[in-house]
Short mmCIF file of C-alpha atoms in Angstrom, two decimals:
data_model
loop_
_atom_site.label_atom_id
_atom_site.label_comp_id
_atom_site.label_asym_id
_atom_site.label_seq_id
_atom_site.Cartn_x
_atom_site.Cartn_y
_atom_site.Cartn_z
CA MET A 11 -0.24 0.16 0.02
CA THR A 12 1.34 3.47 -1.10
CA THR A 13 3.10 5.25 2.20
CA THR A 14 4.00 8.54 0.42
CA THR A 15 1.70 10.74 1.72
CA MET A 16 3.87 12.30 5.31
CA LYS A 17 2.13 11.55 8.44
CA PRO A 18 2.65 14.40 10.64
CA TYR A 19 1.74 12.63 13.56
CA SER A 20 4.45 11.60 15.90
CA GLN A 21 2.70 9.79 18.10
CA LEU A 22 0.26 7.61 16.45
CA ASP A 23 2.77 4.61 16.09
CA GLU A 24 2.71 4.52 19.64
CA ILE A 25 -0.80 4.87 20.04
CA THR A 26 -2.05 2.32 17.31
CA ASN A 27 -0.46 -0.27 19.18
CA GLU A 28 -2.55 0.63 21.97
CA VAL A 29 -5.56 0.72 19.60
CA ARG A 30 -3.79 -3.01 18.64
CA ALA A 31 -3.91 -4.06 22.33
CA ARG A 32 -7.42 -2.94 23.03
CA ALA A 33 -9.00 -3.71 19.85
CA GLU A 34 -10.92 -6.93 21.53
CA GLN A 35 -12.29 -5.14 24.14
CA THR A 36 -13.59 -2.11 22.03
CA GLU A 37 -15.80 -5.08 20.27
CA GLN A 38 -16.02 -6.41 23.78
CA ASP A 39 -17.40 -3.33 25.06
CA ARG A 40 -19.46 -1.50 22.31
CA ARG A 41 -16.96 1.47 21.57
CA VAL A 42 -14.29 3.33 21.49
CA PRO A 43 -12.87 3.58 24.55
CA HIS A 44 -12.40 7.13 25.74
CA GLU A 45 -9.00 6.27 26.64
CA THR A 46 -8.08 6.18 23.29
CA VAL A 47 -9.99 9.24 21.97
CA ALA A 48 -8.44 11.36 24.78
CA LYS A 49 -4.66 10.07 23.13
CA LEU A 50 -5.77 10.88 19.69
CA ARG A 51 -7.55 14.21 20.83
CA SER A 52 -3.71 14.74 22.72
CA ALA A 53 -2.12 14.24 19.00
CA GLY A 54 -3.63 16.08 17.22
CA PHE A 55 -5.10 13.56 15.31
CA PHE A 56 -8.59 14.76 15.40
CA ARG A 57 -7.36 18.42 14.00
CA GLN A 58 -6.35 17.22 10.14
CA VAL A 59 -8.58 19.04 8.70
CA GLN A 60 -10.30 21.03 10.88
CA PRO A 61 -10.08 25.04 9.92
CA LYS A 62 -6.92 26.74 11.26
CA ALA A 63 -9.13 29.48 12.34
CA PHE A 64 -9.83 26.41 14.95
CA GLY A 65 -6.26 25.01 16.31
CA GLY A 66 -6.79 23.13 13.14
CA ASP A 67 -3.86 21.96 10.63
CA GLU A 68 -6.35 22.09 7.43
CA ALA A 69 -4.34 18.90 5.99
CA ASN A 70 -5.57 17.46 2.95
CA PHE A 71 -8.07 14.34 2.92
CA ALA A 72 -4.83 11.95 1.38
CA THR A 73 -3.12 12.37 4.91
CA LEU A 74 -6.11 11.77 7.42
CA ALA A 75 -6.97 8.83 4.97
CA GLN A 76 -3.84 7.41 4.86
CA ASN A 77 -3.96 7.71 8.67
CA ILE A 78 -6.71 5.77 9.21
CA MET A 79 -5.97 3.09 7.48
CA GLN A 80 -2.56 2.72 9.69
CA LEU A 81 -5.43 2.62 12.75
CA ALA A 82 -8.02 0.48 11.40
CA ALA A 83 -5.16 -1.95 10.74
CA ALA A 84 -4.88 -2.09 14.44
CA CYS A 85 -8.49 -1.58 14.98
CA PRO A 86 -11.52 -1.54 12.22
CA SER A 87 -13.92 -0.70 14.83
CA THR A 88 -10.77 2.49 16.42
CA GLY A 89 -10.27 3.67 12.46
CA TRP A 90 -14.18 3.63 11.70
CA VAL A 91 -15.03 6.03 14.75
CA CYS A 92 -12.34 8.27 14.85
CA GLY A 93 -11.50 9.22 10.95
CA LEU A 94 -15.47 9.73 11.58
CA LEU A 95 -14.70 12.19 14.44
CA ALA A 96 -11.82 13.67 12.19
CA ALA A 97 -13.46 14.40 9.00
CA HIS A 98 -16.94 16.39 11.30
CA GLN A 99 -14.41 18.79 11.43
CA TRP A 100 -14.31 19.63 7.72
CA LEU A 101 -17.95 19.59 7.61
CA ALA A 102 -18.74 21.82 10.23
CA ALA A 103 -16.86 24.44 9.00
CA HIS A 104 -19.07 24.48 6.24
CA PHE A 105 -22.03 26.01 8.36
CA PRO A 106 -22.14 29.42 8.94
CA GLU A 107 -18.90 30.93 11.25
CA GLU A 108 -21.16 31.76 13.94
CA ALA A 109 -22.05 27.64 14.14
CA GLN A 110 -18.58 27.73 13.62
CA GLN A 111 -18.08 29.32 17.33
CA ASP A 112 -20.39 27.51 18.87
CA VAL A 113 -19.07 24.34 18.67
CA TRP A 114 -15.92 25.99 18.77
CA GLY A 115 -15.50 28.47 20.29
CA ALA A 116 -15.24 27.43 24.06
CA ASP A 117 -13.68 24.30 23.14
CA PRO A 118 -12.01 23.72 19.87
CA GLY A 119 -11.65 20.26 20.41
CA ALA A 120 -14.76 19.78 20.55
CA LEU A 121 -15.87 16.42 18.84
CA ILE A 122 -18.87 15.88 16.40
CA CYS A 123 -20.33 12.43 15.52
CA GLY A 124 -23.22 12.00 12.40
CA SER A 125 -26.37 10.12 11.39
CA TYR A 126 -26.62 10.61 6.82
CA ALA A 127 -30.15 9.54 6.42
CA PRO A 128 -33.09 12.55 7.04
CA THR A 129 -35.68 10.22 9.09
CA GLY A 130 -36.42 12.85 11.15
CA SER A 131 -38.97 15.91 11.46
CA ALA A 132 -38.15 19.46 11.33
CA LYS A 133 -41.06 22.11 12.00
CA ALA A 134 -40.76 25.68 10.72
CA GLU A 135 -40.17 28.26 14.38
CA ARG A 136 -39.28 31.62 14.62
CA ASN A 137 -35.55 31.77 14.19
CA GLY A 138 -34.62 28.59 12.94
CA TYR A 139 -36.68 25.29 14.00
CA ARG A 140 -38.09 22.26 16.36
CA LEU A 141 -36.72 19.05 15.43
CA SER A 142 -37.87 15.66 16.68
CA GLY A 143 -37.47 12.19 15.37
CA ARG A 144 -34.03 9.08 15.51
CA TRP A 145 -31.36 8.56 13.89
CA GLN A 146 -29.65 5.45 13.36
CA PHE A 147 -26.03 4.59 13.08
CA ALA A 148 -24.52 7.60 14.93
CA SER A 149 -21.12 5.82 15.16
CA GLY A 150 -18.97 7.63 18.36
CA CYS A 151 -21.96 9.33 19.17
CA ASP A 152 -20.39 8.30 22.96
CA ASN A 153 -17.37 9.94 22.26
CA ALA A 154 -19.13 13.30 21.02
CA GLU A 155 -19.95 16.72 22.29
CA TRP A 156 -22.22 17.33 19.40
CA ALA A 157 -24.11 15.74 16.47
CA VAL A 158 -25.07 16.08 12.77
CA CYS A 159 -28.91 15.32 12.19
CA ALA A 160 -30.39 15.17 8.86
CA ALA A 161 -33.82 16.04 8.01
CA PHE A 162 -35.91 17.28 5.73
CA LEU A 163 -36.80 21.23 5.90
CA PRO A 164 -40.23 22.02 5.56
CA ASP A 165 -40.19 23.18 2.28
CA GLY A 166 -38.05 20.52 1.01
CA PRO A 167 -34.79 20.47 0.87
CA PRO A 168 -32.88 18.01 3.10
CA ALA A 169 -30.58 19.60 5.05
CA PHE A 170 -28.09 19.06 8.03
CA PHE A 171 -29.25 19.96 11.67
CA LEU A 172 -26.35 20.48 14.71
CA VAL A 173 -27.40 19.69 17.80
CA PRO A 174 -24.96 19.68 21.09
CA ASN A 175 -25.13 16.56 22.65
CA ALA A 176 -26.96 17.91 25.74
CA ASP A 177 -29.70 18.28 23.65
CA TYR A 178 -30.64 14.07 22.43
CA SER A 179 -30.51 10.99 23.92
CA ILE A 180 -28.74 8.05 23.04
CA VAL A 181 -30.48 4.85 22.65
CA ASP A 182 -27.99 1.57 23.67
CA ASP A 183 -29.67 -1.00 20.39
CA TRP A 184 -26.02 -1.73 18.88
CA HIS A 185 -25.89 -5.20 18.79
CA THR A 186 -23.79 -6.18 15.02
CA VAL A 187 -21.01 -9.03 14.56
CA GLY A 188 -19.23 -5.92 11.67
CA LEU A 189 -17.54 -2.97 13.38
CA ALA A 190 -19.58 -3.96 16.54
CA GLY A 191 -17.31 -1.53 18.68
CA THR A 192 -18.01 1.25 16.81
CA GLY A 193 -21.12 2.37 19.06
CA SER A 194 -23.16 3.38 16.29
CA ASN A 195 -25.88 4.11 18.21
CA THR A 196 -29.33 5.68 17.94
CA LEU A 197 -29.94 9.25 18.46
CA GLU A 198 -33.23 10.85 19.84
CA LEU A 199 -34.55 14.68 20.02
CA SER A 200 -38.31 15.55 20.66
CA GLU A 201 -38.63 19.35 19.87
CA ALA A 202 -35.19 20.21 19.87
CA PHE A 203 -34.39 23.70 19.25
CA VAL A 204 -32.15 24.44 16.67
CA PRO A 205 -31.27 28.17 15.38
CA GLU A 206 -30.87 28.93 11.88
CA HIS A 207 -27.70 29.36 11.75
CA ARG A 208 -26.77 25.43 12.58
CA ILE A 209 -28.48 24.67 8.80
CA LEU A 210 -26.47 23.54 6.17
CA PRO A 211 -28.42 22.30 2.85
CA PHE A 212 -27.58 19.03 1.61
CA VAL A 213 -27.48 20.84 -2.17
CA GLY A 214 -24.45 23.33 -1.21
CA LEU A 215 -22.27 20.46 0.14
CA MET A 216 -22.67 18.29 -2.69
CA SER A 217 -21.33 21.38 -4.88
CA GLY A 218 -19.14 22.79 -2.54
CA ASP A 219 -20.90 25.91 -1.99
CA THR A 220 -21.30 26.31 1.53
CA PRO A 221 -21.16 29.17 4.36
CA GLY A 222 -17.74 27.80 5.29
CA ALA A 223 -16.32 27.57 1.66
CA LYS A 224 -17.21 31.21 1.45
CA LEU A 225 -15.50 32.04 5.13
CA TYR A 226 -11.30 29.54 3.67
CA SER A 227 -11.76 30.88 0.30
CA ALA A 228 -8.36 31.00 0.80
CA ASN A 229 -8.68 27.11 1.49
CA PRO A 230 -9.69 26.00 -2.27
CA ASP A 231 -10.56 22.17 -0.39
CA PHE A 232 -12.85 23.47 1.68
CA LYS A 233 -14.40 23.93 -1.85
CA MET A 234 -14.17 20.09 -2.36
CA PRO A 235 -17.73 18.33 -2.58
CA MET A 236 -18.64 16.25 0.39
CA GLN A 237 -19.11 12.55 -1.53
CA CYS A 238 -15.27 13.34 -3.12
CA ASN A 239 -13.41 13.14 0.52
CA LEU A 240 -16.38 11.97 3.40
CA PRO A 241 -17.07 8.64 1.87
CA SER A 242 -13.26 8.29 1.10
CA CYS A 243 -12.60 8.10 5.43
CA LEU A 244 -15.18 4.86 5.44
CA ALA A 245 -13.37 3.30 2.60
CA ALA A 246 -9.89 3.61 4.60
CA VAL A 247 -11.13 1.96 7.45
CA GLY A 248 -12.29 -1.51 4.49
CA ILE A 249 -8.24 -0.51 3.09
CA GLY A 250 -6.95 -0.51 6.79
CA ALA A 251 -8.64 -3.57 8.52
CA ALA A 252 -7.58 -5.50 4.77
CA ALA A 253 -3.42 -4.86 5.36
CA GLY A 254 -4.35 -6.09 9.28
CA ALA A 255 -5.66 -9.19 8.43
CA ILE A 256 -2.74 -9.61 5.49
CA GLU A 257 -0.35 -8.58 8.91
CA GLU A 258 -2.68 -11.22 11.21
CA PHE A 259 -1.79 -13.84 8.87
CA LEU A 260 1.49 -13.38 7.78
CA ALA A 261 2.20 -14.11 11.56
CA LEU A 262 -0.37 -17.08 12.38
CA VAL A 263 1.14 -18.88 9.25
CA GLY A 264 4.34 -18.71 9.36
CA SER A 265 5.53 -21.49 11.46
CA ARG A 266 2.52 -23.25 11.86
CA GLU A 267 2.09 -26.58 10.42
CA THR A 268 -1.03 -28.97 9.70
CA ARG A 269 -2.51 -31.53 12.51
CA GLY A 270 -4.35 -34.70 12.63
CA ALA A 271 -4.25 -37.86 11.10
CA ILE A 272 -4.59 -36.63 7.51
CA ALA A 273 -2.34 -36.77 4.47
CA GLY A 274 -0.02 -34.30 4.80
CA ALA A 275 -0.58 -33.45 7.98
CA GLY A 276 3.44 -31.73 9.36
CA SER A 277 3.70 -29.73 6.38
CA ARG A 278 4.22 -25.98 6.86
CA MET A 279 0.54 -24.21 5.48
CA ALA A 280 3.35 -21.43 3.68
CA GLU A 281 4.43 -24.04 1.43
CA PHE A 282 1.30 -24.68 0.38
CA SER A 283 0.55 -22.95 -3.10
CA THR A 284 -3.21 -21.99 -2.64
CA VAL A 285 -2.06 -20.65 1.01
CA GLN A 286 0.69 -18.59 -1.54
CA LEU A 287 -1.75 -17.33 -4.20
CA ARG A 288 -4.16 -15.92 -1.68
CA VAL A 289 -1.31 -14.07 -0.07
CA ALA A 290 -0.29 -13.01 -3.26
CA GLU A 291 -3.58 -11.94 -4.15
CA ALA A 292 -4.27 -10.01 -0.93
CA VAL A 293 -1.22 -8.49 -0.96
CA ALA A 294 -1.88 -6.75 -4.47
CA GLY A 295 -5.47 -5.94 -4.15
CA VAL A 296 -5.09 -3.97 -0.79
CA ASP A 297 -1.98 -2.53 -2.35
CA ALA A 298 -4.35 -1.77 -5.47
CA ALA A 299 -7.33 -0.37 -2.79
CA GLY A 300 -5.25 1.98 -1.14
CA GLU A 301 -3.32 3.82 -4.60
CA ILE A 302 -6.71 4.21 -6.45
CA LEU A 303 -8.58 6.12 -3.65
CA LEU A 304 -4.91 7.98 -2.20
CA ARG A 305 -4.21 8.61 -5.54
CA ASP A 306 -8.29 9.92 -6.06
CA LEU A 307 -8.30 12.35 -2.94
CA ARG A 308 -4.92 13.91 -4.37
CA ARG A 309 -6.48 14.70 -7.73
CA ARG A 310 -9.56 16.13 -6.53
CA VAL A 311 -7.58 18.14 -4.37
CA GLY A 312 -5.38 19.34 -7.56
CA THR A 313 -8.66 20.40 -9.61
CA VAL A 314 -9.41 22.71 -6.61
CA ARG A 315 -6.48 24.22 -5.80
CA GLU A 316 -5.94 25.18 -9.57
CA GLY A 317 -9.01 26.79 -9.19
CA LYS A 318 -11.44 24.71 -11.49
CA SER A 319 -14.64 22.97 -10.29
CA VAL A 320 -15.26 19.36 -10.04
CA SER A 321 -17.36 18.14 -12.43
CA VAL A 322 -19.64 15.23 -12.25
CA SER A 323 -17.05 13.31 -14.34
CA ASP A 324 -14.94 14.09 -11.79
CA ARG A 325 -17.44 13.08 -8.72
CA ILE A 326 -18.26 10.18 -10.19
CA SER A 327 -14.39 9.19 -10.70
CA SER A 328 -14.41 9.05 -7.33
CA ARG A 329 -17.66 7.51 -5.48
CA SER A 330 -16.31 4.59 -8.50
CA GLY A 331 -12.83 4.41 -6.49
CA GLN A 332 -14.28 4.25 -3.15
CA ALA A 333 -16.34 1.65 -3.29
CA PHE A 334 -14.30 -0.15 -5.61
CA ALA A 335 -11.45 0.17 -3.47
CA VAL A 336 -13.22 -1.35 -0.94
CA SER A 337 -14.83 -4.53 -3.00
CA LEU A 338 -11.21 -4.92 -3.49
CA ALA A 339 -10.70 -4.95 0.47
CA LEU A 340 -13.19 -7.95 0.74
CA ARG A 341 -12.40 -10.03 -2.08
CA ALA A 342 -8.84 -9.87 0.31
CA VAL A 343 -10.32 -10.64 3.02
CA GLU A 344 -12.36 -13.41 1.98
CA GLY A 345 -9.19 -14.93 0.88
CA LEU A 346 -7.36 -15.33 3.51
CA ASN A 347 -10.40 -15.97 6.07
CA MET A 348 -10.76 -19.06 4.27
CA SER A 349 -7.50 -20.36 4.46
CA THR A 350 -7.21 -20.15 8.60
CA GLY A 351 -8.91 -23.33 9.02
CA GLY A 352 -10.47 -24.08 12.14
CA ARG A 353 -8.66 -21.46 14.60
CA GLY A 354 -10.21 -19.17 12.53
CA LEU A 355 -13.38 -19.85 13.76
CA ALA A 356 -12.18 -18.11 17.04
CA HIS A 357 -14.23 -14.81 17.87
CA ASP A 358 -10.73 -13.76 19.32
CA ASN A 359 -9.05 -14.61 15.36
CA PRO A 360 -8.26 -10.87 13.78
CA VAL A 361 -8.13 -12.37 10.50
CA GLN A 362 -11.60 -13.44 11.32
CA ARG A 363 -12.60 -9.80 12.81
CA ALA A 364 -11.28 -7.97 9.80
CA TRP A 365 -13.19 -10.36 7.50
CA ARG A 366 -16.57 -9.67 10.20
CA ASP A 367 -15.77 -5.77 9.85
CA VAL A 368 -14.51 -5.12 5.85
CA HIS A 369 -17.81 -7.03 5.05
CA ALA A 370 -19.96 -4.35 7.44
CA VAL A 371 -17.75 -1.32 5.55
CA SER A 372 -18.92 -2.79 2.68
CA ARG A 373 -22.39 -2.75 2.62
CA HIS A 374 -22.64 1.18 3.69
CA ILE A 375 -24.47 2.28 1.37
CA SER A 376 -22.00 5.15 -0.22
CA LEU A 377 -19.26 2.30 -1.18
CA ASN A 378 -22.07 -0.86 -1.70
CA TRP A 379 -20.32 -1.71 -5.32
CA ASP A 380 -23.54 -3.20 -6.28
CA ALA A 381 -25.27 1.16 -5.66
CA VAL A 382 -22.81 2.91 -6.39
CA GLY A 383 -21.01 0.57 -9.78
CA THR A 384 -24.45 1.08 -11.11
CA MET A 385 -24.60 4.48 -10.72
CA CYS A 386 -20.67 4.73 -12.33
CA GLY A 387 -21.69 3.16 -14.68
CA GLN A 388 -25.01 4.54 -15.67
CA HIS A 389 -22.70 7.80 -16.34
CA ALA A 390 -20.47 5.98 -18.81
CA LEU A 391 -23.31 5.16 -20.77
CA GLY A 392 -24.49 8.10 -20.92
CA LEU A 393 -27.56 7.57 -18.41
CA GLU A 394 -27.90 10.05 -15.85
CA PRO A 395 -26.53 8.58 -12.77
CA ARG A 396 -29.48 7.96 -10.06
CA GLY A 397 -27.38 8.17 -6.86
CA GLN A 398 -25.70 10.42 -4.64
CA TYR A 399 -22.06 11.87 -6.19
#
């Protein structure tokens, strides 16, 4: 996997080792430990794409994605949660400046979880809205001070509503076989007042035309359409998880011999041609997935920094790369998991955990190859693409 992007967060290697040691416990607890989030906060992980005006680094998403891959190789659930919490600093930067002051004015390190499906209801009120409903899949909500919840405005279009954690309750309903440690529970709100300045319509995010993009016009990275960036952070988890599975598999089979009263008992697994092929395919697939994802992120950054608009074709290309990269990661862990034998059935086997987690990543609507690939095929065939891009 490519490693040409600099990783300026010097403590990340040490923290990654701790994350790996906690991976099984994270899954059992069904949430990322506060200790992990606190250490990553101190190391500056969550500042990567946050505006400099609030203490951030304004790094690009290729840097963030690469660091997410490293975390996810140690624990996919931790990579998923902390990657999203970091990416949401960029998302919050698109709200009006007053909303950003609400979030970061007193605490520049405040974190934001989110639920993107517009499932709640918003009623207009003077200078704002009353927001009610339930929002599923709010990954890392136990670690966040704020949330972005999507809902349709009374006049039709969907928007993000930015709300503090005092306004919502967390329904503990995340019991899954994949990404089990992400704490992606449900948020529940009842008549929570959201002022107008904490509303951000989807349409601006999809095109890169938002109040924050105008506020930070000196940095064209804030003009990037959301779908070119945020799903890449999720895809990075799948790639990182598969990379971690390769490391664990090599450690597992390196000196292992077959056992039992069968022909070939006592043979080294590393000498089996089928095992060699599965390893080669996994390594090549993960390397290609990382190259595709980081290449597209860099290309989109190059476009906006040249003062050009990101075209529909560019946006579709990003969506294709994100989903196809995950499909390559999925193929890699499928092959490795099939080669682990009986030992691979154990709950504490990190290869099967990665296998379950990459399957969970691939089911996200933004990364499901059947859904995204169909949209990309429509565009290539000159049809109107049906999907988010």
